[in-house]
Short mmCIF file of C-alpha atoms in Angstrom, two decimals:
data_model
loop_
_atom_site.label_atom_id
_atom_site.label_comp_id
_atom_site.label_asym_id
_atom_site.label_seq_id
_atom_site.Cartn_x
_atom_site.Cartn_y
_atom_site.Cartn_z
CA UNK A 1 69.54 42.95 13.96
CA UNK A 2 68.32 45.17 11.16
CA UNK A 3 70.98 46.66 8.86
CA UNK A 4 70.95 48.55 5.40
CA UNK A 5 73.46 46.54 3.41
CA UNK A 6 75.31 47.27 0.12
CA UNK A 7 75.69 43.69 -1.11
CA UNK A 8 76.66 44.13 -4.82
CA UNK A 9 78.49 46.63 -6.98
CA UNK A 10 75.44 48.30 -8.28
CA UNK A 11 72.44 50.50 -7.68
CA UNK A 12 70.50 50.07 -4.54
CA UNK A 13 70.84 48.65 -1.01
CA UNK A 14 69.02 45.91 1.00
CA UNK A 15 67.35 46.07 4.49
CA UNK A 16 68.19 42.63 5.94
CA UNK A 17 67.97 40.93 9.25
CA UNK A 18 71.27 39.61 10.27
CA UNK A 19 73.17 38.40 13.40
CA UNK A 20 75.38 40.55 15.38
CA UNK A 21 78.75 41.28 13.69
CA UNK A 22 81.80 39.32 14.51
CA UNK A 23 83.16 39.16 18.09
CA UNK A 24 85.11 42.24 19.20
CA UNK A 25 88.77 42.22 18.16
CA UNK A 26 91.46 43.89 20.17
CA UNK A 27 90.79 47.68 20.55
CA UNK A 28 87.23 47.51 19.39
CA UNK A 29 83.86 48.34 20.91
CA UNK A 30 80.22 47.55 20.03
CA UNK A 31 77.85 50.47 19.88
CA UNK A 32 74.03 50.44 20.00
CA UNK A 33 73.14 53.02 17.28
CA UNK A 34 70.78 55.81 18.35
CA UNK A 35 70.66 58.00 15.35
CA UNK A 36 72.36 57.93 11.89
CA UNK A 37 72.06 60.62 9.18
CA UNK A 38 72.01 60.04 5.45
CA UNK A 39 75.02 61.79 3.81
CA UNK A 40 75.51 62.77 0.18
CA UNK A 41 78.28 60.08 0.16
CA UNK A 42 75.56 57.53 1.15
CA UNK A 43 73.48 58.76 -1.78
CA UNK A 44 76.38 58.34 -4.20
CA UNK A 45 77.15 54.79 -2.86
CA UNK A 46 73.49 53.80 -3.00
CA UNK A 47 73.22 54.97 -6.66
CA UNK A 48 76.52 53.38 -7.35
CA UNK A 49 78.03 56.53 -8.96
CA UNK A 50 81.31 55.83 -10.79
CA UNK A 51 83.39 57.71 -8.28
CA UNK A 52 82.27 55.12 -5.53
CA UNK A 53 83.49 51.99 -7.39
CA UNK A 54 86.38 51.88 -4.90
CA UNK A 55 83.93 50.22 -2.56
CA UNK A 56 83.77 47.10 -4.75
CA UNK A 57 86.41 44.95 -2.95
CA UNK A 58 84.90 45.66 0.44
CA UNK A 59 81.25 44.56 -0.31
CA UNK A 60 79.08 43.38 1.13
CA UNK A 61 79.05 46.11 4.03
CA UNK A 62 76.47 48.17 6.02
CA UNK A 63 76.34 51.80 5.03
CA UNK A 64 76.26 54.88 7.19
CA UNK A 65 79.06 56.93 8.71
CA UNK A 66 77.19 59.81 10.53
CA UNK A 67 76.00 58.22 13.60
CA UNK A 68 75.85 58.36 17.40
CA UNK A 69 75.07 55.79 20.09
CA UNK A 70 75.80 54.19 23.34
CA UNK A 71 78.57 51.75 24.14
CA UNK A 72 77.32 48.22 24.58
CA UNK A 73 80.45 46.36 24.98
CA UNK A 74 84.25 46.82 24.84
CA UNK A 75 87.17 44.69 24.12
CA UNK A 76 89.27 43.56 27.21
CA UNK A 77 92.09 45.92 26.29
CA UNK A 78 89.95 48.89 25.78
CA UNK A 79 90.24 51.37 28.62
CA UNK A 80 89.48 54.89 27.19
CA UNK A 81 85.92 54.18 26.55
CA UNK A 82 83.43 52.31 28.98
CA UNK A 83 80.02 50.56 28.53
CA UNK A 84 77.21 53.08 28.76
CA UNK A 85 79.25 56.13 27.26
CA UNK A 86 77.34 58.26 24.73
CA UNK A 87 79.70 58.53 21.71
CA UNK A 88 79.75 59.82 18.15
CA UNK A 89 81.78 58.11 15.48
CA UNK A 90 84.72 59.68 13.77
CA UNK A 91 84.53 57.48 10.64
CA UNK A 92 88.18 57.87 9.33
CA UNK A 93 90.18 54.65 10.50
CA UNK A 94 93.86 55.20 10.24
CA UNK A 95 96.97 53.04 10.62
CA UNK A 96 98.80 55.38 12.94
CA UNK A 97 102.21 54.51 11.50
CA UNK A 98 102.51 55.76 7.99
CA UNK A 99 104.28 59.15 7.20
CA UNK A 100 100.99 61.09 7.25
CA UNK A 101 99.88 59.66 10.49
CA UNK A 102 103.22 60.32 12.23
CA UNK A 103 103.03 63.93 10.90
CA UNK A 104 99.63 64.49 12.51
CA UNK A 105 97.67 64.30 9.11
CA UNK A 106 95.27 61.36 9.72
CA UNK A 107 93.20 62.41 6.66
CA UNK A 108 96.37 61.60 4.41
CA UNK A 109 96.85 58.07 5.90
CA UNK A 110 98.05 55.60 3.22
CA UNK A 111 95.87 52.83 4.59
CA UNK A 112 92.87 55.21 5.36
CA UNK A 113 89.57 53.49 5.62
CA UNK A 114 86.10 54.78 6.20
CA UNK A 115 83.41 53.25 8.50
CA UNK A 116 80.32 52.84 6.28
CA UNK A 117 82.36 52.89 2.99
CA UNK A 118 85.08 50.34 3.63
CA UNK A 119 83.71 48.48 6.59
CA UNK A 120 80.34 48.11 8.33
CA UNK A 121 78.76 51.39 9.27
CA UNK A 122 75.94 52.74 11.32
CA UNK A 123 72.67 51.98 9.29
CA UNK A 124 72.09 49.14 11.70
CA UNK A 125 70.93 48.47 15.25
CA UNK A 126 74.58 48.03 16.38
CA UNK A 127 78.00 48.41 15.00
CA UNK A 128 81.46 47.04 15.77
CA UNK A 129 84.14 49.77 15.54
CA UNK A 130 87.57 50.76 16.71
CA UNK A 131 87.45 52.43 20.15
CA UNK A 132 89.86 55.11 18.84
CA UNK A 133 87.08 56.25 16.51
CA UNK A 134 84.64 56.84 19.34
CA UNK A 135 84.44 60.31 20.58
CA UNK A 136 82.80 60.67 24.01
CA UNK A 137 80.00 63.16 24.17
CA UNK A 138 79.43 65.94 26.75
CA UNK A 139 76.44 65.45 29.10
CA UNK A 140 73.23 66.92 27.90
CA UNK A 141 74.00 66.62 24.07
CA UNK A 142 71.11 64.86 22.47
CA UNK A 143 72.23 61.98 20.51
CA UNK A 144 70.05 62.96 17.43
CA UNK A 145 71.91 66.28 17.31
CA UNK A 146 75.26 64.54 18.11
CA UNK A 147 74.82 62.49 14.90
CA UNK A 148 75.34 65.85 13.05
CA UNK A 149 78.95 65.97 14.21
CA UNK A 150 80.59 64.48 11.26
CA UNK A 151 78.83 66.79 8.58
CA UNK A 152 79.56 69.71 10.66
CA UNK A 153 83.14 68.74 11.31
CA UNK A 154 83.40 68.45 7.47
CA UNK A 155 82.10 71.93 7.10
CA UNK A 156 84.51 73.28 9.75
CA UNK A 157 87.35 71.64 7.85
CA UNK A 158 86.33 73.37 4.66
CA UNK A 159 86.10 76.69 6.34
CA UNK A 160 89.60 76.03 7.65
CA UNK A 161 91.02 74.91 4.42
CA UNK A 162 89.63 78.00 2.60
CA UNK A 163 91.29 80.21 5.24
CA UNK A 164 88.20 82.17 6.03
CA UNK A 165 88.93 85.00 8.32
CA UNK A 166 86.87 87.68 10.17
CA UNK A 167 85.54 90.37 7.74
CA UNK A 168 85.98 88.06 4.72
CA UNK A 169 83.30 88.29 2.00
CA UNK A 170 82.33 84.70 1.60
CA UNK A 171 80.06 82.94 -1.02
CA UNK A 172 78.82 79.45 -0.36
CA UNK A 173 77.37 77.63 -3.23
CA UNK A 174 74.93 74.88 -2.18
CA UNK A 175 72.42 74.92 0.71
CA UNK A 176 72.75 71.17 1.52
CA UNK A 177 73.92 69.95 4.91
CA UNK A 178 77.58 70.71 4.25
CA UNK A 179 77.03 74.08 2.65
CA UNK A 180 74.57 75.11 5.41
CA UNK A 181 77.17 74.04 7.87
CA UNK A 182 79.95 76.04 6.11
CA UNK A 183 77.70 79.22 6.00
CA UNK A 184 76.94 78.99 9.73
CA UNK A 185 80.49 78.41 10.81
CA UNK A 186 81.91 81.08 8.56
CA UNK A 187 79.27 83.65 9.72
CA UNK A 188 79.88 82.69 13.37
CA UNK A 189 83.65 83.27 12.78
CA UNK A 190 82.85 86.86 11.70
CA UNK A 191 82.66 86.53 7.90
CA UNK A 192 80.06 88.35 5.81
CA UNK A 193 78.38 85.24 4.14
CA UNK A 194 76.15 84.86 1.05
CA UNK A 195 74.53 81.37 0.75
CA UNK A 196 73.44 80.67 -2.81
CA UNK A 197 71.25 77.86 -4.22
CA UNK A 198 69.31 77.01 -7.27
CA UNK A 199 65.58 76.59 -6.74
CA UNK A 200 66.13 75.47 -3.19
CA UNK A 201 63.40 77.54 -1.64
CA UNK A 202 62.84 75.43 1.47
CA UNK A 203 66.46 75.15 2.26
CA UNK A 204 67.20 78.87 1.78
CA UNK A 205 64.18 79.67 3.97
CA UNK A 206 65.49 77.36 6.68
CA UNK A 207 68.92 79.12 6.43
CA UNK A 208 67.30 82.49 7.03
CA UNK A 209 65.31 81.10 9.92
CA UNK A 210 68.63 79.70 11.42
CA UNK A 211 70.13 83.30 11.29
CA UNK A 212 72.07 83.41 8.04
CA UNK A 213 72.00 87.02 6.94
CA UNK A 214 72.01 86.65 3.13
CA UNK A 215 70.85 84.09 0.79
CA UNK A 216 70.41 84.05 -3.04
CA UNK A 217 68.26 81.93 -5.42
CA UNK A 218 70.33 81.63 -8.55
CA UNK A 219 67.10 80.74 -10.54
CA UNK A 220 66.19 84.41 -10.13
CA UNK A 221 69.61 86.14 -10.31
CA UNK A 222 73.09 85.28 -11.54
CA UNK A 223 75.84 84.52 -9.17
CA UNK A 224 77.77 87.58 -10.34
CA UNK A 225 74.60 89.81 -9.78
CA UNK A 226 74.04 88.26 -6.37
CA UNK A 227 77.59 88.86 -5.23
CA UNK A 228 77.65 92.37 -6.45
CA UNK A 229 74.34 93.23 -4.91
CA UNK A 230 75.27 91.86 -1.40
CA UNK A 231 78.96 92.69 -1.31
CA UNK A 232 79.20 95.59 -3.58
CA UNK A 233 82.23 93.84 -5.15
CA UNK A 234 83.99 90.51 -5.67
CA UNK A 235 84.05 87.99 -2.75
CA UNK A 236 87.47 86.95 -1.03
CA UNK A 237 86.49 83.32 -0.61
CA UNK A 238 84.12 80.97 -2.52
CA UNK A 239 83.25 77.54 -1.15
CA UNK A 240 81.57 75.09 -3.59
CA UNK A 241 79.39 72.42 -2.07
CA UNK A 242 77.16 71.47 -4.90
CA UNK A 243 79.04 68.87 -6.99
CA UNK A 244 78.06 70.67 -10.23
CA UNK A 245 80.88 71.68 -12.47
CA UNK A 246 79.15 74.94 -13.32
CA UNK A 247 79.53 76.08 -9.68
CA UNK A 248 83.27 75.76 -9.84
CA UNK A 249 83.68 77.74 -13.13
CA UNK A 250 81.14 80.43 -11.99
CA UNK A 251 82.80 80.61 -8.53
CA UNK A 252 86.21 81.09 -9.99
CA UNK A 253 84.89 83.82 -12.38
CA UNK A 254 83.47 85.98 -9.55
CA UNK A 255 86.30 85.63 -7.17
CA UNK A 256 88.43 88.66 -6.53
CA UNK A 257 92.16 88.66 -7.71
CA UNK A 258 94.06 86.54 -5.22
CA UNK A 259 91.05 84.97 -3.74
CA UNK A 260 90.41 81.49 -2.61
CA UNK A 261 88.07 78.85 -4.30
CA UNK A 262 87.60 75.86 -2.08
CA UNK A 263 86.03 72.85 -3.91
CA UNK A 264 84.11 70.68 -1.31
CA UNK A 265 81.47 68.90 -3.39
CA UNK A 266 81.91 65.43 -4.81
CA UNK A 267 81.84 65.56 -8.59
CA UNK A 268 80.52 62.82 -10.86
CA UNK A 269 82.20 64.07 -14.08
CA UNK A 270 85.48 65.68 -14.93
CA UNK A 271 85.76 69.37 -15.26
CA UNK A 272 87.12 71.49 -18.10
CA UNK A 273 88.58 74.70 -16.55
CA UNK A 274 90.17 77.77 -18.09
CA UNK A 275 93.30 77.93 -15.93
CA UNK A 276 94.15 81.28 -17.23
CA UNK A 277 91.44 82.72 -14.95
CA UNK A 278 93.32 81.06 -12.15
CA UNK A 279 96.84 82.04 -13.17
CA UNK A 280 96.19 85.73 -14.32
CA UNK A 281 93.91 86.39 -11.50
CA UNK A 282 96.50 84.94 -8.94
CA UNK A 283 93.70 82.85 -7.61
CA UNK A 284 93.93 79.76 -5.50
CA UNK A 285 92.13 76.46 -6.02
CA UNK A 286 92.00 74.24 -3.01
CA UNK A 287 90.37 70.84 -2.26
CA UNK A 288 88.62 70.28 1.09
CA UNK A 289 87.68 66.73 1.95
CA UNK A 290 87.01 64.70 5.17
CA UNK A 291 87.74 66.38 8.36
CA UNK A 292 90.30 66.55 11.21
CA UNK A 293 90.43 65.62 14.85
CA UNK A 294 90.35 69.50 15.73
CA UNK A 295 87.30 70.12 13.38
CA UNK A 296 85.54 67.25 15.24
CA UNK A 297 86.33 68.85 18.55
CA UNK A 298 84.91 72.14 17.44
CA UNK A 299 81.82 70.49 15.94
CA UNK A 300 80.98 68.75 19.16
CA UNK A 301 81.45 71.99 21.12
CA UNK A 302 79.30 73.93 18.65
CA UNK A 303 76.50 71.42 18.86
CA UNK A 304 76.66 71.23 22.55
CA UNK A 305 76.53 75.05 22.80
CA UNK A 306 73.57 75.47 20.53
CA UNK A 307 71.71 72.04 20.18
CA UNK A 308 68.32 73.84 19.40
CA UNK A 309 69.81 75.72 16.54
CA UNK A 310 71.56 72.69 14.84
CA UNK A 311 68.60 70.32 15.53
CA UNK A 312 66.63 72.50 12.96
CA UNK A 313 68.98 70.90 10.29
CA UNK A 314 67.14 67.51 10.89
CA UNK A 315 64.20 68.20 8.71
CA UNK A 316 63.04 64.45 8.52
CA UNK A 317 63.12 61.51 11.02
CA UNK A 318 62.39 58.04 9.96
CA UNK A 319 62.80 54.55 11.48
CA UNK A 320 65.63 52.48 9.96
CA UNK A 321 62.96 50.18 8.60
CA UNK A 322 62.02 53.04 6.28
CA UNK A 323 65.52 53.55 5.05
CA UNK A 324 64.61 53.52 1.24
CA UNK A 325 61.95 56.22 1.97
CA UNK A 326 64.66 58.20 3.74
CA UNK A 327 67.07 58.12 0.79
CA UNK A 328 64.21 59.19 -1.57
CA UNK A 329 63.61 62.27 0.68
CA UNK A 330 67.39 63.03 1.05
CA UNK A 331 67.49 63.22 -2.86
CA UNK A 332 64.72 65.92 -2.83
CA UNK A 333 65.71 69.62 -2.28
CA UNK A 334 63.03 70.05 0.45
CA UNK A 335 65.03 67.82 2.79
CA UNK A 336 68.16 69.01 4.48
CA UNK A 337 69.08 66.28 6.84
CA UNK A 338 67.29 62.89 7.00
CA UNK A 339 68.03 60.96 10.27
CA UNK A 340 67.31 57.32 10.52
CA UNK A 341 66.57 55.83 13.98
CA UNK A 342 66.79 52.08 15.00
CA UNK A 343 63.51 51.31 16.71
CA UNK A 344 61.32 54.30 17.81
CA UNK A 345 61.82 57.59 16.07
CA UNK A 346 62.59 60.33 18.70
CA UNK A 347 63.60 63.84 19.25
CA UNK A 348 66.31 64.82 21.95
CA UNK A 349 67.44 61.12 22.39
#
């Protein structure tokens, strides 16, 4: 089979032909991948940014954690998933026994592993994975759209962590897939949302076309000016999804007293922050990472309810054999979500 493999702790990845992965262990299934999205985490891992050195002990492995597919085989003890089921991957593999797992906080699992970062992922014709990490999809949800479940669930979790409520004035920094999802979900929940980017013309235009009511190009106006013009005052919540330190400091500066700043982006460098802005302004700084089972359930429901809307986030479709071209596109501001397809490139698969 064809797979995009991260073989060494350094920049790049290799498309290789390899045999099927190991026989299924207890509790595992094999999935024929139908669609797999390129995530910001994949870009960081591909470039071998310093914050992804944690992967070194687990190499070589196949990248990719945003994927959907059809179950091709199940271990004898698997009863909750059947051959032929359409599924999406919840990539966080947990132990189920640590204090966090027992408390219902799987994201805090002490032995947490991520499919595509710690073990073989979905940039391949097929993948072996725990049955517990396969979420059965409702009838009629196209598998290309279903592959958006993980990033949308991350966005939903960020909105939850930030405590966004109906009527809140919300600034979302970064019109990438996560920021776009945050803005769409926050607006759907009744918030007044301003999505801001920097020279992201194509993405901001797409955001408007998808129904977001307010966008701002920070190459033309400052963040403070954009917020004042739209809200007539300071926002209640700022969600940062850029990975740039300046977004955190600027977001904190415009936030109303007592407001919430949620950091969602992955940052390559440490941040120097004036904590007096936080303390004297009684502001809250929160980190939002990964997702929850509840957010995944909501993501699947939203995708099933409006597949045509969310399909517009898939701006580029390529065969897995052109994965390197896909990674190059994903680094460009014109692309929103690049989707890779084993075999023939399709829509509404």
